[in-house]
Coordinates of C-alpha atoms in Angstrom, one line a residue:
M81 CA 88.7 -74.8 57.1
A82 CA 90.9 -72.0 55.7
G83 CA 89.7 -68.5 56.5
K84 CA 88.4 -66.2 53.7
S85 CA 90.6 -63.4 52.4
D86 CA 89.8 -59.8 53.3
Y87 CA 87.1 -58.1 51.1
V88 CA 88.4 -54.9 49.4
T89 CA 86.1 -54.3 46.4
G90 CA 85.0 -50.6 45.8
T91 CA 85.4 -47.8 48.4
I92 CA 83.8 -47.1 51.8
T93 CA 82.4 -43.9 53.4
L94 CA 82.7 -43.7 57.2
T95 CA 81.7 -40.7 59.2
N96 CA 83.1 -40.0 62.7
G97 CA 80.3 -40.4 65.4
Q98 CA 77.9 -42.3 63.1
A99 CA 77.3 -46.1 63.1
S100 CA 75.9 -46.3 59.5
F101 CA 78.3 -46.6 56.6
S102 CA 78.0 -46.9 52.8
G103 CA 80.0 -48.2 49.9
T104 CA 80.5 -47.4 46.2
G105 CA 81.1 -50.3 43.8
S106 CA 80.8 -52.8 46.6
G107 CA 78.9 -56.1 46.8
W108 CA 78.7 -56.8 50.6
Q109 CA 75.6 -59.0 50.6
L110 CA 76.8 -61.0 47.6
A111 CA 80.1 -61.5 49.4
Q112 CA 78.2 -62.7 52.5
I113 CA 79.6 -60.0 54.8
R114 CA 77.7 -60.5 58.1
E115 CA 77.4 -59.5 61.7
G116 CA 80.7 -59.8 63.5
D117 CA 83.0 -59.1 60.6
T118 CA 85.4 -56.2 61.0
V119 CA 85.8 -52.9 58.9
I120 CA 89.4 -51.7 58.8
D121 CA 90.5 -48.2 57.7
V122 CA 93.8 -48.6 55.9
T123 CA 94.3 -45.0 54.8
G124 CA 96.3 -43.6 57.7
A125 CA 99.1 -44.6 60.0
T126 CA 96.6 -45.8 62.6
E127 CA 94.2 -48.5 61.5
F128 CA 90.8 -47.7 63.0
M129 CA 88.5 -50.7 63.2
G130 CA 84.7 -51.2 63.7
V131 CA 82.6 -54.4 64.2
I132 CA 79.7 -54.8 61.8
A133 CA 76.2 -55.1 63.4
S134 CA 74.3 -55.6 60.2
I135 CA 74.5 -55.4 56.4
T136 CA 71.4 -53.9 54.7
D137 CA 72.4 -54.5 51.1
N138 CA 75.4 -54.5 48.8
T139 CA 76.3 -50.8 49.6
S140 CA 75.1 -50.0 53.2
G141 CA 75.4 -51.3 56.7
T142 CA 75.8 -50.3 60.4
L143 CA 78.5 -50.8 63.1
T144 CA 77.9 -52.0 66.6
K145 CA 78.9 -48.5 67.8
P146 CA 79.6 -45.1 66.2
W147 CA 82.8 -44.9 64.1
E148 CA 85.7 -43.5 66.3
G149 CA 88.1 -42.8 63.4
P150 CA 88.2 -39.8 61.1
D151 CA 85.8 -39.1 58.2
V152 CA 86.9 -41.2 55.2
T153 CA 85.9 -42.1 51.7
A154 CA 88.6 -44.4 50.4
E155 CA 89.8 -48.0 50.0
Y156 CA 89.3 -50.3 53.0
R157 CA 89.4 -53.9 54.2
I158 CA 86.6 -56.0 55.7
R159 CA 88.0 -59.0 57.6
Y160 CA 85.7 -62.0 57.9
M161 CA 85.2 -63.6 61.3
A162 CA 86.6 -67.1 61.3
D163 CA 84.0 -69.9 60.9
G164 CA 85.3 -71.5 64.2
Q165 CA 84.8 -68.3 66.1
R166 CA 81.3 -67.8 64.7
S167 CA 80.3 -71.4 65.6
T168 CA 81.6 -71.1 69.1
A169 CA 79.6 -67.9 69.7
Q170 CA 76.4 -69.6 68.4
A171 CA 76.9 -72.6 70.6
R172 CA 77.5 -70.4 73.7
L173 CA 74.2 -68.6 73.0
L174 CA 72.3 -72.0 72.7
I175 CA 73.8 -73.1 76.0
E176 CA 72.6 -69.9 77.7
L177 CA 69.1 -70.3 76.3
L178 CA 68.9 -74.0 77.4
G179 CA 70.3 -73.2 80.9
N180 CA 67.4 -70.9 82.0
G181 CA 65.4 -73.6 83.7
R182 CA 62.8 -74.2 81.0
L183 CA 64.1 -77.6 80.0
T184 CA 64.2 -78.6 83.7
A185 CA 60.5 -77.6 84.0
I186 CA 59.5 -79.6 81.0
A187 CA 61.4 -82.6 82.1
A188 CA 59.6 -82.5 85.6
A189 CA 56.1 -82.4 84.0
A190 CA 54.1 -85.6 83.7
E191 CA 53.1 -86.4 80.0
P192 CA 49.8 -88.2 79.6
A193 CA 48.5 -89.0 76.1
G194 CA 46.8 -86.3 74.0
V195 CA 48.5 -83.2 75.6
I196 CA 51.1 -80.7 74.6
E197 CA 53.6 -79.0 76.9
M198 CA 53.5 -75.1 77.2
L199 CA 55.5 -72.8 79.3
P200 CA 53.5 -69.8 80.4
G201 CA 55.4 -67.8 83.0
G202 CA 58.4 -70.1 83.1
S203 CA 56.6 -73.2 84.5
A204 CA 55.4 -76.1 82.4
R205 CA 51.7 -76.7 81.8
L206 CA 50.0 -79.6 80.0
V207 CA 47.3 -78.4 77.6
P208 CA 44.9 -80.9 76.0
L209 CA 45.4 -81.0 72.2
T210 CA 41.7 -80.8 71.6
D211 CA 41.7 -77.3 73.2
L212 CA 44.0 -76.1 70.4
V213 CA 42.2 -77.6 67.5
S214 CA 38.5 -77.7 68.3
G215 CA 37.8 -74.0 67.4
A216 CA 35.6 -71.9 69.6
N217 CA 34.8 -73.5 73.0
Y218 CA 31.6 -73.1 75.0
D219 CA 29.9 -75.0 77.8
V220 CA 26.3 -74.9 76.5
Q221 CA 24.3 -73.8 73.5
V222 CA 20.9 -72.0 73.7
A223 CA 18.5 -70.8 71.1
N224 CA 18.2 -67.1 72.0
M225 CA 19.2 -64.4 74.5
A226 CA 16.2 -65.2 76.8
A227 CA 17.4 -68.8 77.2
R228 CA 20.9 -67.5 78.3
A229 CA 19.4 -66.0 81.4
A230 CA 19.1 -69.5 82.9
F231 CA 22.9 -69.5 83.3
D232 CA 23.4 -66.0 84.8
G233 CA 24.5 -67.6 88.1
Q234 CA 27.4 -69.6 86.6
V235 CA 31.0 -69.1 87.7
A236 CA 33.5 -66.9 85.9
G237 CA 34.7 -68.4 82.6
F238 CA 31.4 -70.3 81.9
A239 CA 30.6 -69.8 78.1
V240 CA 27.2 -70.0 76.3
L241 CA 26.7 -70.1 72.5
V242 CA 23.5 -68.2 71.6
A243 CA 22.2 -69.3 68.1
D244 CA 20.3 -66.1 67.4
T245 CA 21.2 -62.9 69.3
G246 CA 18.3 -61.1 67.8
D247 CA 19.5 -60.0 64.4
G248 CA 20.1 -63.6 63.0
R249 CA 23.7 -63.8 64.2
A250 CA 25.2 -66.4 66.5
A251 CA 27.6 -65.3 69.3
I252 CA 29.5 -66.7 72.4
F253 CA 29.1 -65.0 75.8
S254 CA 31.5 -65.7 78.7
K255 CA 30.9 -64.9 82.4
L256 CA 33.4 -62.2 83.5
S257 CA 33.0 -62.9 87.2
N258 CA 30.9 -65.0 89.6
A259 CA 28.4 -62.1 89.9
S260 CA 25.0 -63.0 88.5
G261 CA 24.5 -61.8 84.8
D262 CA 28.1 -60.4 84.5
W263 CA 28.4 -61.5 80.8
S264 CA 31.1 -60.4 78.3
A265 CA 30.3 -58.6 75.0
A266 CA 29.2 -60.8 72.2
A267 CA 31.9 -62.7 70.2
Y268 CA 30.1 -63.3 66.9
V269 CA 30.7 -66.5 65.1
T270 CA 28.4 -65.9 62.0
G271 CA 27.7 -62.9 59.9
P272 CA 24.4 -61.1 59.2
P273 CA 21.8 -62.7 57.0
I274 CA 22.2 -62.7 53.3
T275 CA 19.0 -62.0 51.2
L276 CA 18.2 -61.6 47.5
D277 CA 15.7 -59.2 46.1
I278 CA 14.7 -59.1 42.4
T279 CA 14.6 -55.4 41.5
E280 CA 14.3 -55.5 37.7
V281 CA 13.5 -57.9 34.9
D282 CA 14.1 -56.6 31.3
E283 CA 13.2 -58.4 28.1
V284 CA 15.6 -58.6 25.1
P285 CA 15.0 -60.0 21.6
Y286 CA 14.8 -63.8 21.1
G287 CA 18.3 -65.3 20.6
A288 CA 20.1 -62.6 22.7
P289 CA 22.0 -64.0 25.7
P290 CA 20.5 -63.8 29.2
D291 CA 22.2 -61.8 31.9
V292 CA 21.9 -61.0 35.6
T293 CA 23.5 -58.3 37.7
L294 CA 24.1 -58.7 41.4
T295 CA 24.4 -55.3 43.2
P296 CA 25.7 -55.6 46.8
R297 CA 23.7 -53.8 49.5
A298 CA 23.4 -54.0 53.2
G299 CA 22.3 -57.6 54.2
G300 CA 22.5 -59.1 50.7
Y301 CA 22.1 -58.4 47.0
D302 CA 19.7 -56.7 44.5
V303 CA 19.2 -59.0 41.4
S304 CA 18.4 -57.6 38.0
F305 CA 17.5 -60.1 35.2
V306 CA 17.8 -59.7 31.4
I307 CA 15.6 -62.5 29.8
P308 CA 15.4 -63.3 26.1
R309 CA 11.9 -63.1 24.7
G310 CA 10.2 -66.5 24.2
M311 CA 12.8 -68.5 26.1
I312 CA 12.2 -70.4 29.3
I313 CA 14.2 -69.7 32.5
E314 CA 14.1 -72.6 35.0
P315 CA 15.7 -72.7 38.5
G316 CA 18.8 -74.8 38.9
A317 CA 21.1 -75.7 41.8
T318 CA 21.7 -73.5 44.8
T319 CA 25.2 -73.8 46.2
T320 CA 26.3 -72.6 49.7
L321 CA 29.5 -70.5 49.8
A322 CA 31.6 -69.3 52.7
S323 CA 30.2 -66.1 54.3
D324 CA 33.0 -63.9 52.9
Q325 CA 32.6 -65.1 49.3
P326 CA 30.6 -63.0 46.8
A327 CA 27.3 -64.3 45.3
A328 CA 27.4 -65.6 41.8
V329 CA 24.9 -66.6 39.1
T330 CA 25.5 -69.1 36.2
F331 CA 23.2 -69.6 33.1
V332 CA 23.3 -73.1 31.8
P333 CA 21.8 -73.7 28.4
V334 CA 18.9 -76.2 28.3
T335 CA 16.3 -77.1 25.6
G336 CA 14.3 -73.9 24.9
G337 CA 16.2 -71.6 27.3
Y338 CA 18.5 -71.6 30.3
R339 CA 18.8 -73.0 33.8
V340 CA 19.8 -70.5 36.5
D341 CA 22.3 -71.8 39.1
F342 CA 22.9 -69.6 42.2
A343 CA 25.9 -69.6 44.5
I344 CA 24.9 -67.7 47.8
P345 CA 27.1 -66.8 50.8
R346 CA 26.4 -68.7 54.0
G347 CA 23.8 -66.9 56.1
P348 CA 23.3 -66.5 59.9
T349 CA 22.4 -70.2 60.4
G350 CA 25.3 -71.3 58.2
D351 CA 23.2 -72.9 55.6
I352 CA 20.5 -72.1 53.0
D353 CA 20.2 -75.6 51.5
G354 CA 16.5 -76.7 51.4
V355 CA 15.3 -73.1 51.4
T356 CA 13.2 -72.3 48.2
P357 CA 13.8 -68.6 47.3
F358 CA 10.7 -66.7 46.1
W359 CA 12.2 -66.3 42.6
V360 CA 12.2 -70.1 42.1
T361 CA 8.4 -70.2 42.5
R362 CA 8.0 -67.2 40.2
L363 CA 10.1 -68.8 37.4
G364 CA 9.4 -72.4 38.0
S365 CA 6.2 -73.7 36.5
D366 CA 3.0 -72.7 34.8
A367 CA 1.0 -73.8 37.8
D368 CA 2.4 -70.8 39.7
A369 CA 1.6 -68.3 36.8
T370 CA -1.1 -66.5 38.8
A371 CA 1.3 -65.9 41.7
A372 CA 4.1 -64.8 39.3
R373 CA 1.8 -62.2 37.8
T374 CA 1.1 -60.6 41.2
G375 CA 0.9 -56.8 40.7
L376 CA 0.6 -57.1 36.9
G377 CA -3.2 -57.5 36.6
A378 CA -5.2 -60.5 35.4
V379 CA -4.3 -60.4 31.7
G380 CA -6.1 -63.1 29.6
A381 CA -5.5 -64.5 26.2
P382 CA -7.7 -63.6 23.2
G383 CA -10.5 -66.0 22.2
S384 CA -9.0 -66.2 18.6
A385 CA -6.4 -64.4 16.6
A386 CA -4.9 -64.5 13.1
D387 CA -1.2 -65.2 12.6
N388 CA 1.3 -62.2 12.5
R389 CA -1.3 -59.7 13.6
I390 CA -0.6 -57.1 16.4
A391 CA -2.1 -57.9 19.8
V392 CA -3.6 -55.0 21.6
F393 CA -5.3 -54.5 25.0
D394 CA -9.1 -54.1 25.2
G395 CA -10.7 -51.2 27.1
D396 CA -10.1 -52.4 30.7
G397 CA -6.5 -53.5 30.1
N398 CA -7.0 -57.0 31.3
L399 CA -7.5 -58.8 28.0
L400 CA -5.4 -59.1 24.9
K401 CA -7.2 -59.2 21.5
D402 CA -6.5 -59.3 17.8
G403 CA -5.5 -55.9 16.6
G404 CA -6.6 -56.6 13.0
K405 CA -3.4 -55.4 11.4
T406 CA -0.1 -57.1 10.6
I407 CA 3.3 -55.5 11.1
A408 CA 3.7 -55.3 7.3
E409 CA 0.4 -53.3 7.0
L410 CA 1.6 -50.8 9.6
T411 CA 5.1 -50.4 8.1
P412 CA 5.4 -47.7 5.3
A413 CA 6.8 -49.0 2.0
N414 CA 10.6 -48.8 1.8
G415 CA 10.6 -47.3 5.3
S416 CA 9.3 -43.9 3.9
V417 CA 7.1 -41.4 5.7
T418 CA 3.5 -41.8 4.8
N419 CA 1.8 -39.4 2.3
V420 CA -0.5 -38.2 5.1
K421 CA 2.4 -36.8 7.0
L422 CA 3.8 -35.1 3.9
A423 CA 0.5 -33.6 2.7
D424 CA 0.5 -29.9 1.9
M425 CA 4.2 -29.5 2.9
A426 CA 5.8 -26.5 1.1
Q427 CA 9.2 -26.6 -0.4
A428 CA 12.2 -25.8 1.9
T429 CA 10.0 -26.0 5.0
I430 CA 9.8 -28.2 8.1
K431 CA 6.6 -29.5 9.6
G432 CA 6.0 -28.3 13.2
R433 CA 4.3 -25.8 15.4
A434 CA 5.9 -22.3 16.0
A435 CA 3.7 -21.3 19.0
G436 CA 0.8 -22.5 21.1
A437 CA 0.0 -26.0 22.4
G438 CA -2.6 -26.6 19.7
T439 CA -3.9 -29.8 18.1
G440 CA -4.4 -31.0 14.6
V441 CA -2.2 -31.0 11.6
P442 CA 1.3 -29.3 12.1
G443 CA 2.0 -26.3 10.0
D444 CA 4.9 -25.4 7.7
L445 CA 7.8 -23.7 9.5
T446 CA 10.1 -21.3 7.7
A447 CA 13.9 -21.3 8.2
A448 CA 13.6 -18.3 10.5
Q449 CA 11.0 -20.0 12.7
V450 CA 13.2 -23.2 12.9
L451 CA 16.2 -21.0 14.0
A452 CA 14.0 -19.2 16.6
I453 CA 12.7 -22.5 18.0
T454 CA 16.1 -24.3 18.1
D455 CA 18.1 -21.2 19.2
A456 CA 20.6 -22.1 16.5
Y457 CA 23.0 -20.1 14.3
A458 CA 23.1 -20.1 10.5
K459 CA 24.5 -18.0 7.7
S460 CA 21.6 -15.6 8.1
N461 CA 22.3 -14.7 11.7
I462 CA 26.0 -15.3 12.3
L463 CA 26.9 -11.7 11.3
G464 CA 25.1 -8.8 13.0
A465 CA 25.1 -6.9 16.2
V466 CA 26.6 -8.8 19.2
S467 CA 25.0 -8.6 22.6
Q468 CA 25.0 -10.4 25.9
S469 CA 23.2 -10.8 29.2
A470 CA 25.2 -11.8 32.3
G471 CA 28.0 -13.1 30.0
V472 CA 25.6 -15.2 27.9
P473 CA 25.5 -14.3 24.1
T474 CA 22.1 -13.0 23.0
G475 CA 22.9 -11.6 19.6
A476 CA 25.0 -12.5 16.5
V477 CA 28.3 -14.3 16.6
I478 CA 30.5 -11.6 14.8
E479 CA 30.0 -7.9 14.5
R480 CA 32.1 -5.8 12.1
G481 CA 32.0 -2.0 11.8
S482 CA 33.9 1.2 11.0
N483 CA 33.8 4.9 11.5
A484 CA 36.1 8.0 11.2
N485 CA 38.4 6.5 13.9
G486 CA 39.0 3.2 12.2
E487 CA 37.6 -0.4 12.0
Y488 CA 36.6 -2.9 14.6
V489 CA 35.5 -6.5 15.1
R490 CA 33.5 -7.8 18.0
F491 CA 32.9 -11.5 18.8
A492 CA 30.1 -13.1 20.9
D493 CA 32.6 -14.3 23.5
G494 CA 33.6 -10.7 24.3
T495 CA 36.8 -10.4 22.2
Q496 CA 37.2 -7.0 20.5
I497 CA 39.9 -5.9 17.9
C498 CA 40.4 -2.3 16.7
T499 CA 42.5 -1.1 13.8
R500 CA 43.4 2.2 12.1
T501 CA 45.6 3.3 9.2
Q502 CA 46.9 6.9 9.1
S503 CA 49.0 8.4 6.2
Y504 CA 51.2 11.5 6.4
P505 CA 52.4 12.9 3.0
S506 CA 55.6 14.4 4.4
V507 CA 57.1 14.1 7.9
S508 CA 60.4 15.7 8.9
F509 CA 62.9 13.6 10.9
S510 CA 64.9 16.6 12.2
N511 CA 65.0 16.2 16.0
V512 CA 68.2 14.5 17.2
S513 CA 68.4 11.9 19.9
G514 CA 71.9 10.6 20.1
S515 CA 72.7 9.1 16.7
I516 CA 69.0 8.8 15.6
Y517 CA 66.4 11.3 14.5
F518 CA 62.7 11.6 15.3
A519 CA 59.7 13.6 14.2
A520 CA 57.3 15.8 16.2
S521 CA 54.9 14.0 18.5
A522 CA 51.8 12.6 16.8
P523 CA 48.6 13.0 18.8
A524 CA 46.6 10.2 20.5
A525 CA 44.1 8.5 18.2
V526 CA 40.6 7.5 19.4
F527 CA 39.5 3.9 19.1
P528 CA 36.6 3.3 16.7
V529 CA 34.8 1.7 19.7
S530 CA 35.8 1.7 23.4
F531 CA 37.1 -1.3 25.4
S532 CA 36.0 -2.6 28.7
V533 CA 39.3 -4.4 29.1
L534 CA 42.4 -3.6 27.1
H535 CA 45.0 -6.4 26.5
D536 CA 47.4 -4.7 24.1
A537 CA 47.7 -1.5 21.9
S538 CA 50.5 -1.2 19.4
I539 CA 51.7 1.4 16.7
K540 CA 53.9 0.6 13.7
T541 CA 55.4 3.2 11.3
F542 CA 56.7 2.8 7.7
A543 CA 58.7 5.8 6.3
S544 CA 59.6 5.7 2.6
G545 CA 63.3 5.2 2.1
K546 CA 64.1 4.9 5.9
A547 CA 64.0 2.4 8.6
S548 CA 61.5 3.8 11.1
W549 CA 59.7 2.8 14.3
A550 CA 57.3 4.3 16.8
A551 CA 57.8 5.0 20.5
T552 CA 54.7 5.9 22.6
G553 CA 54.8 8.9 24.8
N554 CA 52.3 7.6 27.5
Q555 CA 49.9 4.7 28.3
P556 CA 46.8 3.9 26.1
T557 CA 43.4 4.3 27.7
L558 CA 40.2 2.3 27.2
S559 CA 39.1 4.8 24.5
S560 CA 42.4 5.7 22.6
W561 CA 45.9 4.9 21.5
P562 CA 48.6 7.0 23.1
N563 CA 50.5 9.8 21.3
F564 CA 53.8 8.6 19.8
Y565 CA 57.1 9.7 18.2
A566 CA 58.3 8.3 14.8
F567 CA 62.1 7.5 14.8
A568 CA 64.5 7.0 11.9
E569 CA 68.2 6.2 11.6
I570 CA 68.8 9.2 9.2
S571 CA 67.4 12.7 9.0
G572 CA 65.2 14.2 6.3
T573 CA 61.6 14.2 5.2
A574 CA 59.6 11.2 3.9
P575 CA 56.0 10.1 3.6
L576 CA 54.9 8.1 6.7
V577 CA 52.2 5.4 7.1
V578 CA 51.1 4.6 10.6
Y579 CA 49.3 1.3 11.5
Y580 CA 47.3 1.1 14.8
F581 CA 46.3 -2.2 16.5
A582 CA 44.5 -2.9 19.8
I583 CA 42.9 -6.1 21.3
G584 CA 40.8 -6.5 24.4
R585 CA 37.2 -7.2 25.4
W586 CA 34.0 -5.3 24.9
F587 CA 32.4 -6.9 28.0

């Protein structure tokens, strides 16, 4: 077979002293570059070569030893190993593997029927096929741990299957030595018991679908039923599942209701077929009605009753009787509130009780009493004095005020804003600072109310006929704006209006 041409697609990066290499624009895996092929550096006068140990993907691989040539990122050639050379090497490896004495050992062993040859430690051994396919092996099975004691004197390797180790699980124990009672730890072959407990049964309207919820817990499941009113629920099939499978419930429609089929994981004995769970008895037949009502009291039916009337309990709670009223008679016309409940109700009031436990007819509550009871805000109490206790608002939502120092707004969340407007009829911009002019320093202005935390304080100026601005002379305090200088680009006098602004918190 003709040899393949050298592979030259893309560029390669080789680093002196490193076995790993990478490519750009290459497709080494697609081109079937393999172990034994040769990388050739064709960039210099000396062609350095490296044998490939492995190819990771289309753009990376490793050499059998670190690259001995210079660092290079350039064109390259990868020369394929000839198929004949590769086949010769594989054949030589096979001959070496077959020549280590293992085939000789197999050939020397007798081969009766029903055995398989194994080579533990280099010598052939015949193992019965049943030992490999029969699962867990043991010499004897006993019912419990007490019965295992009869075999305490057996030799090392003797195995006993105990059906119930004390918690419902089965396990195999092996003698570790010839010493009496020297048993291994339990090798469990079944899981813990699986139990079902009904924790809740809820009733839903007739015609609604039934439902059941299985909640996993230690040792089994808690079962919650949703049963449609007036529909029968009868027990169905119980199917055994593998121990690692989740329990499942299926509702199958039947005449007048549903049949409940359970699928339960295998328990400690490996089977629950033939076992009647307690819920089957509870839901199964009228004959067991008394047992099904355990804990509910002996409730009896009324002697007689008229159609559509409400059933009520008698004095001792153990007997239902005719309530004497139909649903229609107890339902107000058009779904309205009865006149008794609306009697003596004043306009724009709500029935209730403002204070005291009291009994009897509720009184009329005013809007103010309703707000006090519900701790709500309305247009009558949104504006007012704000207050707080430990950061919780106890007063109005917004407070607005003013004094000789300006105006302020306080909010219930602690935010505070202060403003002030000051007018000067004539201000002289006669002081020179470079190519601009400024007026005499204006004094600090006191806030209309003080801050507990100040976030920002600013001053803006507007001079008639001039472009002007303010520059502060120092820092503001919690109680005042700083003094400032008014600047303009030209000299002269002009009326000046100053706008002060500050924002922070009042608590």
